PDB file of C-alpha atoms in Angstrom:
ATOM      1  CA  MET A   1     -40.060 169.673 -31.238  1.00  0.00           C
ATOM      2  CA  LEU A   2     -39.403 171.945 -28.098  1.00  0.00           C
ATOM      3  CA  TRP A   3     -42.228 172.657 -25.708  1.00  0.00           C
ATOM      4  CA  GLN A   4     -43.677 176.503 -25.398  1.00  0.00           C
ATOM      5  CA  PRO A   5     -46.313 177.717 -23.185  1.00  0.00           C
ATOM      6  CA  SER A   6     -49.222 178.607 -24.690  1.00  0.00           C
ATOM      7  CA  LEU A   7     -49.181 183.126 -24.660  1.00  0.00           C
ATOM      8  CA  PRO A   8     -51.268 184.115 -21.952  1.00  0.00           C
ATOM      9  CA  GLU A   9     -54.752 185.307 -22.903  1.00  0.00           C
ATOM     10  CA  ARG A  10     -54.151 189.239 -22.764  1.00  0.00           C
ATOM     11  CA  TYR A  11     -51.845 189.111 -25.779  1.00  0.00           C
ATOM     12  CA  THR A  12     -53.939 186.698 -28.263  1.00  0.00           C
ATOM     13  CA  LYS A  13     -57.110 188.527 -27.645  1.00  0.00           C
ATOM     14  CA  ALA A  14     -55.345 191.892 -27.917  1.00  0.00           C
ATOM     15  CA  ASP A  15     -55.938 194.081 -30.724  1.00  0.00           C
ATOM     16  CA  PRO A  16     -52.339 194.761 -33.098  1.00  0.00           C
ATOM     17  CA  ALA A  17     -52.291 198.699 -31.697  1.00  0.00           C
ATOM     18  CA  SER A  18     -52.877 197.532 -27.669  1.00  0.00           C
ATOM     19  CA  LEU A  19     -49.694 195.274 -28.422  1.00  0.00           C
ATOM     20  CA  ALA A  20     -47.321 197.874 -30.298  1.00  0.00           C
ATOM     21  CA  ARG A  21     -47.878 200.013 -27.426  1.00  0.00           C
ATOM     22  CA  ASP A  22     -47.097 196.714 -25.544  1.00  0.00           C
ATOM     23  CA  ILE A  23     -43.413 196.346 -27.499  1.00  0.00           C
ATOM     24  CA  ALA A  24     -42.967 199.924 -27.700  1.00  0.00           C
ATOM     25  CA  ASP A  25     -42.921 199.991 -23.932  1.00  0.00           C
ATOM     26  CA  ARG A  26     -40.565 197.101 -23.134  1.00  0.00           C
ATOM     27  CA  ARG A  27     -38.614 198.617 -25.548  1.00  0.00           C
ATOM     28  CA  GLN A  28     -38.173 201.747 -23.970  1.00  0.00           C
ATOM     29  CA  ARG A  29     -37.891 200.588 -20.688  1.00  0.00           C
ATOM     30  CA  LEU A  30     -35.534 198.026 -21.928  1.00  0.00           C
ATOM     31  CA  GLY A  31     -33.586 200.309 -23.843  1.00  0.00           C
ATOM     32  CA  ASP A  32     -30.144 199.360 -25.618  1.00  0.00           C
ATOM     33  CA  ARG A  33     -30.075 196.245 -23.723  1.00  0.00           C
ATOM     34  CA  LEU A  34     -32.885 195.279 -26.420  1.00  0.00           C
ATOM     35  CA  VAL A  35     -32.357 194.278 -29.867  1.00  0.00           C
ATOM     36  CA  ILE A  36     -35.001 192.980 -32.394  1.00  0.00           C
ATOM     37  CA  LEU A  37     -34.128 191.117 -35.478  1.00  0.00           C
ATOM     38  CA  GLY A  38     -36.864 191.147 -38.476  1.00  0.00           C
ATOM     39  CA  HIS A  39     -35.895 188.670 -40.623  1.00  0.00           C
ATOM     40  CA  HIS A  40     -37.431 189.935 -43.960  1.00  0.00           C
ATOM     41  CA  TYR A  41     -39.945 187.276 -44.855  1.00  0.00           C
ATOM     42  CA  GLN A  42     -42.074 188.458 -41.818  1.00  0.00           C
ATOM     43  CA  THR A  43     -45.040 190.245 -41.805  1.00  0.00           C
ATOM     44  CA  ASP A  44     -45.065 194.563 -41.492  1.00  0.00           C
ATOM     45  CA  ALA A  45     -46.563 193.934 -38.751  1.00  0.00           C
ATOM     46  CA  VAL A  46     -43.383 192.687 -37.361  1.00  0.00           C
ATOM     47  CA  ILE A  47     -41.151 194.781 -39.365  1.00  0.00           C
ATOM     48  CA  LYS A  48     -42.032 197.969 -37.989  1.00  0.00           C
ATOM     49  CA  HIS A  49     -40.712 196.939 -34.576  1.00  0.00           C
ATOM     50  CA  ALA A  50     -37.055 195.417 -35.801  1.00  0.00           C
ATOM     51  CA  ASP A  51     -33.866 197.392 -35.339  1.00  0.00           C
ATOM     52  CA  LEU A  52     -32.422 195.378 -38.101  1.00  0.00           C
ATOM     53  CA  THR A  53     -33.828 193.831 -41.069  1.00  0.00           C
ATOM     54  CA  GLY A  54     -32.648 191.344 -44.057  1.00  0.00           C
ATOM     55  CA  ASP A  55     -31.649 187.808 -44.587  1.00  0.00           C
ATOM     56  CA  SER A  56     -30.970 185.510 -42.289  1.00  0.00           C
ATOM     57  CA  LEU A  57     -26.656 185.438 -41.816  1.00  0.00           C
ATOM     58  CA  LYS A  58     -26.753 189.037 -42.857  1.00  0.00           C
ATOM     59  CA  LEU A  59     -29.216 189.832 -39.723  1.00  0.00           C
ATOM     60  CA  SER A  60     -26.919 187.576 -37.423  1.00  0.00           C
ATOM     61  CA  GLN A  61     -23.507 189.061 -38.647  1.00  0.00           C
ATOM     62  CA  LEU A  62     -24.803 192.437 -37.824  1.00  0.00           C
ATOM     63  CA  ALA A  63     -26.560 191.627 -34.339  1.00  0.00           C
ATOM     64  CA  ALA A  64     -22.476 190.270 -33.635  1.00  0.00           C
ATOM     65  CA  LYS A  65     -21.400 193.572 -34.002  1.00  0.00           C
ATOM     66  CA  VAL A  66     -24.277 195.677 -32.181  1.00  0.00           C
ATOM     67  CA  CYS A  67     -23.406 193.324 -29.601  1.00  0.00           C
ATOM     68  CA  ARG A  68     -20.156 194.192 -29.754  1.00  0.00           C
ATOM     69  CA  GLU A  69     -20.709 198.161 -29.507  1.00  0.00           C
ATOM     70  CA  LYS A  70     -23.612 198.466 -27.149  1.00  0.00           C
ATOM     71  CA  PRO A  71     -24.872 197.065 -23.762  1.00  0.00           C
ATOM     72  CA  VAL A  72     -27.398 193.938 -25.095  1.00  0.00           C
ATOM     73  CA  GLU A  73     -28.174 191.915 -23.255  1.00  0.00           C
ATOM     74  CA  TYR A  74     -31.772 190.201 -25.379  1.00  0.00           C
ATOM     75  CA  LEU A  75     -31.924 189.680 -29.173  1.00  0.00           C
ATOM     76  CA  ILE A  76     -35.089 188.646 -30.317  1.00  0.00           C
ATOM     77  CA  PHE A  77     -34.700 187.241 -33.772  1.00  0.00           C
ATOM     78  CA  CYS A  78     -37.855 187.105 -35.191  1.00  0.00           C
ATOM     79  CA  GLY A  79     -37.680 184.586 -38.091  1.00  0.00           C
ATOM     80  CA  VAL A  80     -37.178 180.455 -37.650  1.00  0.00           C
ATOM     81  CA  HIS A  81     -34.497 178.037 -35.848  1.00  0.00           C
ATOM     82  CA  PHE A  82     -31.150 178.041 -37.552  1.00  0.00           C
ATOM     83  CA  MET A  83     -31.354 181.948 -37.860  1.00  0.00           C
ATOM     84  CA  ALA A  84     -31.292 182.233 -34.113  1.00  0.00           C
ATOM     85  CA  GLU A  85     -29.217 179.460 -33.983  1.00  0.00           C
ATOM     86  CA  THR A  86     -26.534 181.582 -36.212  1.00  0.00           C
ATOM     87  CA  ALA A  87     -27.211 184.206 -34.005  1.00  0.00           C
ATOM     88  CA  ASP A  88     -26.280 182.571 -31.079  1.00  0.00           C
ATOM     89  CA  MET A  89     -23.508 181.712 -32.665  1.00  0.00           C
ATOM     90  CA  LEU A  90     -22.261 184.714 -33.718  1.00  0.00           C
ATOM     91  CA  SER A  91     -22.768 187.091 -30.294  1.00  0.00           C
ATOM     92  CA  PRO A  92     -21.035 187.414 -27.661  1.00  0.00           C
ATOM     93  CA  GLU A  93     -21.904 184.516 -24.405  1.00  0.00           C
ATOM     94  CA  GLU A  94     -23.299 186.187 -22.355  1.00  0.00           C
ATOM     95  CA  VAL A  95     -26.340 187.885 -24.909  1.00  0.00           C
ATOM     96  CA  ALA A  96     -29.783 185.764 -24.173  1.00  0.00           C
ATOM     97  CA  VAL A  97     -30.814 185.030 -27.802  1.00  0.00           C
ATOM     98  CA  ILE A  98     -35.208 184.433 -28.111  1.00  0.00           C
ATOM     99  CA  LEU A  99     -36.819 182.677 -30.810  1.00  0.00           C
ATOM    100  CA  PRO A 100     -40.284 184.065 -30.070  1.00  0.00           C
ATOM    101  CA  ASP A 101     -41.737 181.066 -31.639  1.00  0.00           C
ATOM    102  CA  LEU A 102     -40.300 177.986 -31.254  1.00  0.00           C
ATOM    103  CA  SER A 103     -42.029 176.271 -33.664  1.00  0.00           C
ATOM    104  CA  ALA A 104     -41.029 178.227 -36.799  1.00  0.00           C
ATOM    105  CA  GLY A 105     -38.886 176.080 -39.012  1.00  0.00           C
ATOM    106  CA  CYS A 106     -37.344 176.147 -42.146  1.00  0.00           C
ATOM    107  CA  SER A 107     -38.058 173.592 -44.829  1.00  0.00           C
ATOM    108  CA  MET A 108     -34.916 173.465 -46.092  1.00  0.00           C
ATOM    109  CA  ALA A 109     -33.175 173.483 -42.717  1.00  0.00           C
ATOM    110  CA  ASP A 110     -35.100 170.484 -41.787  1.00  0.00           C
ATOM    111  CA  MET A 111     -34.596 167.797 -44.968  1.00  0.00           C
ATOM    112  CA  ALA A 112     -31.213 167.352 -43.199  1.00  0.00           C
ATOM    113  CA  GLN A 113     -31.356 165.828 -39.605  1.00  0.00           C
ATOM    114  CA  TYR A 114     -27.907 165.282 -37.663  1.00  0.00           C
ATOM    115  CA  ASP A 115     -29.115 161.481 -37.208  1.00  0.00           C
ATOM    116  CA  ASP A 116     -29.731 161.140 -40.858  1.00  0.00           C
ATOM    117  CA  CYS A 117     -25.943 163.094 -41.346  1.00  0.00           C
ATOM    118  CA  LEU A 118     -24.663 160.257 -38.929  1.00  0.00           C
ATOM    119  CA  TYR A 119     -26.059 157.761 -40.868  1.00  0.00           C
ATOM    120  CA  ALA A 120     -24.820 158.976 -44.649  1.00  0.00           C
ATOM    121  CA  TRP A 121     -21.596 159.945 -43.603  1.00  0.00           C
ATOM    122  CA  ASP A 122     -20.608 155.911 -41.644  1.00  0.00           C
ATOM    123  CA  ALA A 123     -22.176 154.404 -45.221  1.00  0.00           C
ATOM    124  CA  ILE A 124     -20.319 156.478 -47.364  1.00  0.00           C
ATOM    125  CA  HIS A 125     -16.976 156.249 -45.249  1.00  0.00           C
ATOM    126  CA  LYS A 126     -18.004 152.308 -45.496  1.00  0.00           C
ATOM    127  CA  GLU A 127     -18.696 152.311 -49.816  1.00  0.00           C
ATOM    128  CA  LEU A 128     -15.688 154.069 -50.011  1.00  0.00           C
ATOM    129  CA  ASP A 129     -13.507 151.692 -47.874  1.00  0.00           C
ATOM    130  CA  ARG A 130     -14.822 148.646 -49.477  1.00  0.00           C
ATOM    131  CA  GLN A 131     -13.737 150.583 -52.648  1.00  0.00           C
ATOM    132  CA  GLY A 132     -10.337 151.033 -51.622  1.00  0.00           C
ATOM    133  CA  PHE A 133     -10.685 154.966 -51.859  1.00  0.00           C
ATOM    134  CA  ALA A 134      -8.053 156.863 -49.766  1.00  0.00           C
ATOM    135  CA  GLY A 135      -8.718 160.149 -49.932  1.00  0.00           C
ATOM    136  CA  ARG A 136     -10.469 162.622 -48.009  1.00  0.00           C
ATOM    137  CA  VAL A 137     -14.646 163.243 -47.795  1.00  0.00           C
ATOM    138  CA  ILE A 138     -15.158 166.947 -47.225  1.00  0.00           C
ATOM    139  CA  PRO A 139     -18.323 167.530 -45.892  1.00  0.00           C
ATOM    140  CA  ILE A 140     -20.485 170.901 -46.699  1.00  0.00           C
ATOM    141  CA  THR A 141     -23.523 172.104 -45.267  1.00  0.00           C
ATOM    142  CA  TYR A 142     -25.803 175.352 -46.418  1.00  0.00           C
ATOM    143  CA  VAL A 143     -26.053 177.610 -43.924  1.00  0.00           C
ATOM    144  CA  ASN A 144     -29.438 177.656 -43.858  1.00  0.00           C
ATOM    145  CA  SER A 145     -28.819 174.284 -41.720  1.00  0.00           C
ATOM    146  CA  SER A 146     -28.986 173.643 -38.032  1.00  0.00           C
ATOM    147  CA  ALA A 147     -26.536 174.071 -35.492  1.00  0.00           C
ATOM    148  CA  ALA A 148     -25.699 170.404 -34.890  1.00  0.00           C
ATOM    149  CA  ILE A 149     -25.561 169.798 -38.908  1.00  0.00           C
ATOM    150  CA  LYS A 150     -22.891 172.956 -38.958  1.00  0.00           C
ATOM    151  CA  ALA A 151     -20.871 171.432 -35.793  1.00  0.00           C
ATOM    152  CA  PHE A 152     -20.868 168.255 -37.460  1.00  0.00           C
ATOM    153  CA  VAL A 153     -19.506 169.783 -40.857  1.00  0.00           C
ATOM    154  CA  GLY A 154     -16.784 171.538 -38.904  1.00  0.00           C
ATOM    155  CA  ALA A 155     -15.599 168.330 -36.477  1.00  0.00           C
ATOM    156  CA  HIS A 156     -15.179 166.757 -39.850  1.00  0.00           C
ATOM    157  CA  GLY A 157     -12.689 169.144 -41.640  1.00  0.00           C
ATOM    158  CA  GLY A 158     -15.459 170.815 -43.548  1.00  0.00           C
ATOM    159  CA  ALA A 159     -17.154 174.087 -44.569  1.00  0.00           C
ATOM    160  CA  CYS A 160     -20.442 175.866 -44.409  1.00  0.00           C
ATOM    161  CA  CYS A 161     -21.309 177.644 -47.433  1.00  0.00           C
ATOM    162  CA  THR A 162     -23.723 180.364 -48.830  1.00  0.00           C
ATOM    163  CA  SER A 163     -26.074 181.274 -51.783  1.00  0.00           C
ATOM    164  CA  SER A 164     -23.073 183.376 -53.345  1.00  0.00           C
ATOM    165  CA  ASN A 165     -20.577 181.263 -52.864  1.00  0.00           C
TER     166      ASN A 165
END
């Protein structure tokens, strides 16, 4: 688990209206340099501050497009780890992608751990070798997986799929 410092008390004890004013003030100061992405699972209190809303992949694709059109420096992704990682992969390198809550995870994405993937890959190949299989194994992962799993799949000639394909 990544470590994240506690929020200052002035934020944890603030009422929603004060927080909304603080967010609006920061947004005004940062202008086009800031884009806030809100996954549609977020609460209305979060979504009302989002520049773009939608599902995880679409948000990352839209954010990458906006980053090519405007002088964006910061993308705040109100979502979970794999979503912020995807936005980071698709956005220009100079854009900082921020995940406000480092403990925000996705149980589906967390099902496949990198070390388990390596172990399974080796076990599959050992068994196929034992059986004399000479074909190719093509790994496929779902878009809702970690960047580490996506990198493993890509390094082994695989693909990433979505629920629509």
